[in-house]
Amino acid sequence: MNAQETAPQFGQEQGLPLPTADMNGDDLFRLGMMYSSGQGGCPMDRVSAHMIFNLAAMKGSIEARVYRREMSQEMEQDEIAEAQKAARRWIDAGVVSLAA
């Protein structure tokens, strides 16, 4: 199981480090790095990493924009679309707030 598969309201019960409403862009960037490298209790997963970098970028992380772009070059279009849909689910569920 990975971050984009985990329903936001149940994610913490699965033991995965997941985005939370109180995370800022830098926190989300660090979480994305954990998924991109498979560290800190996160599975190595490009789709989850891209999703989290996308959330971080929306919250102002310049580093996340760079990593998201680089990661996109290594991903298939369907993976990118999956990551974008997952990011929207997190936003729609209210777990990640884009308000500063």
CSV table of C-alpha atoms in Angstrom, one decimal:
chain,number,residue,atom,x,y,z
A,1,MET,CA,0.0,0.0,0.0
A,2,ASN,CA,1.2,3.5,-0.8
A,3,ALA,CA,0.2,7.1,-0.1
A,4,GLN,CA,-2.0,7.6,-3.2
A,5,GLU,CA,-3.9,4.3,-2.6
A,6,THR,CA,-4.6,5.2,1.1
A,7,ALA,CA,-7.8,6.9,1.7
A,8,PRO,CA,-6.9,10.1,3.6
A,9,GLN,CA,-9.1,9.5,6.5
A,10,PHE,CA,-7.6,6.0,7.1
A,11,GLY,CA,-4.0,6.6,6.2
A,12,GLN,CA,-2.5,7.0,9.6
A,13,GLU,CA,-4.1,3.7,10.7
A,14,GLN,CA,-2.0,1.9,8.0
A,15,GLY,CA,1.2,3.1,9.6
A,16,LEU,CA,2.4,5.1,6.6
A,17,PRO,CA,3.7,8.6,6.9
A,18,LEU,CA,1.1,10.6,5.1
A,19,PRO,CA,0.3,14.3,4.3
A,20,THR,CA,-1.6,16.1,7.0
A,21,ALA,CA,-3.4,19.4,7.1
A,22,ASP,CA,-0.8,21.1,9.3
A,23,MET,CA,2.1,20.3,6.9
A,24,ASN,CA,3.7,23.2,5.0
A,25,GLY,CA,5.4,23.0,1.6
A,26,ASP,CA,8.7,22.1,3.1
A,27,ASP,CA,7.3,19.3,5.3
A,28,LEU,CA,5.5,17.9,2.3
A,29,PHE,CA,8.7,18.2,0.2
A,30,ARG,CA,10.5,16.1,2.8
A,31,LEU,CA,7.7,13.5,2.8
A,32,GLY,CA,7.9,13.4,-1.0
A,33,MET,CA,11.6,12.7,-0.7
A,34,MET,CA,10.9,9.8,1.6
A,35,TYR,CA,8.6,8.2,-0.9
A,36,SER,CA,11.0,8.9,-3.8
A,37,SER,CA,13.8,7.1,-2.0
A,38,GLY,CA,11.9,4.5,0.0
A,39,GLN,CA,13.1,5.8,3.4
A,40,GLY,CA,11.5,6.7,6.7
A,41,GLY,CA,8.9,3.9,6.6
A,42,CYS,CA,7.7,4.8,3.1
A,43,PRO,CA,7.7,2.4,0.2
A,44,MET,CA,9.7,3.6,-2.8
A,45,ASP,CA,6.9,4.8,-5.0
A,46,ARG,CA,7.2,7.4,-7.8
A,47,VAL,CA,3.4,8.0,-8.1
A,48,SER,CA,3.1,8.8,-4.4
A,49,ALA,CA,6.2,10.9,-4.4
A,50,HIS,CA,4.9,12.9,-7.4
A,51,MET,CA,1.5,13.3,-5.7
A,52,ILE,CA,3.2,14.7,-2.6
A,53,PHE,CA,5.6,16.9,-4.5
A,54,ASN,CA,2.5,18.3,-6.3
A,55,LEU,CA,0.9,19.1,-2.9
A,56,ALA,CA,4.1,20.6,-1.7
A,57,ALA,CA,4.5,22.7,-4.8
A,58,MET,CA,0.9,24.0,-4.4
A,59,LYS,CA,1.9,25.1,-0.9
A,60,GLY,CA,4.9,27.0,-2.3
A,61,SER,CA,7.9,24.6,-2.2
A,62,ILE,CA,10.2,25.5,-5.1
A,63,GLU,CA,12.2,22.4,-4.5
A,64,ALA,CA,9.1,20.3,-4.9
A,65,ARG,CA,8.4,21.8,-8.3
A,66,VAL,CA,11.9,20.9,-9.5
A,67,TYR,CA,11.7,17.3,-8.2
A,68,ARG,CA,8.2,16.9,-9.6
A,69,ARG,CA,9.3,18.0,-13.0
A,70,GLU,CA,12.4,15.7,-12.9
A,71,MET,CA,10.3,12.8,-11.7
A,72,SER,CA,7.7,13.4,-14.5
A,73,GLN,CA,10.4,12.9,-17.0
A,74,GLU,CA,10.9,9.3,-15.7
A,75,MET,CA,7.2,8.5,-15.5
A,76,GLU,CA,4.6,7.2,-17.9
A,77,GLN,CA,1.7,9.6,-18.7
A,78,ASP,CA,-0.8,7.2,-16.9
A,79,GLU,CA,1.4,7.4,-13.7
A,80,ILE,CA,1.4,11.2,-13.8
A,81,ALA,CA,-2.4,11.2,-14.3
A,82,GLU,CA,-2.8,8.8,-11.3
A,83,ALA,CA,-0.6,11.1,-9.1
A,84,GLN,CA,-2.6,14.2,-10.1
A,85,LYS,CA,-5.9,12.5,-9.4
A,86,ALA,CA,-4.6,11.3,-6.0
A,87,ALA,CA,-3.4,14.8,-5.1
A,88,ARG,CA,-6.9,16.1,-5.9
A,89,ARG,CA,-8.4,13.4,-3.6
A,90,TRP,CA,-6.2,14.6,-0.7
A,91,ILE,CA,-7.2,18.2,-1.4
A,92,ASP,CA,-10.9,17.4,-1.8
A,93,ALA,CA,-10.9,15.3,1.5
A,94,GLY,CA,-9.6,18.4,3.3
A,95,VAL,CA,-6.6,16.7,4.6
A,96,VAL,CA,-4.3,19.0,2.7
A,97,SER,CA,-5.3,22.6,2.8
A,98,LEU,CA,-3.9,24.9,0.1
A,99,ALA,CA,-4.6,28.0,2.2
A,100,ALA,CA,-1.5,29.6,3.6
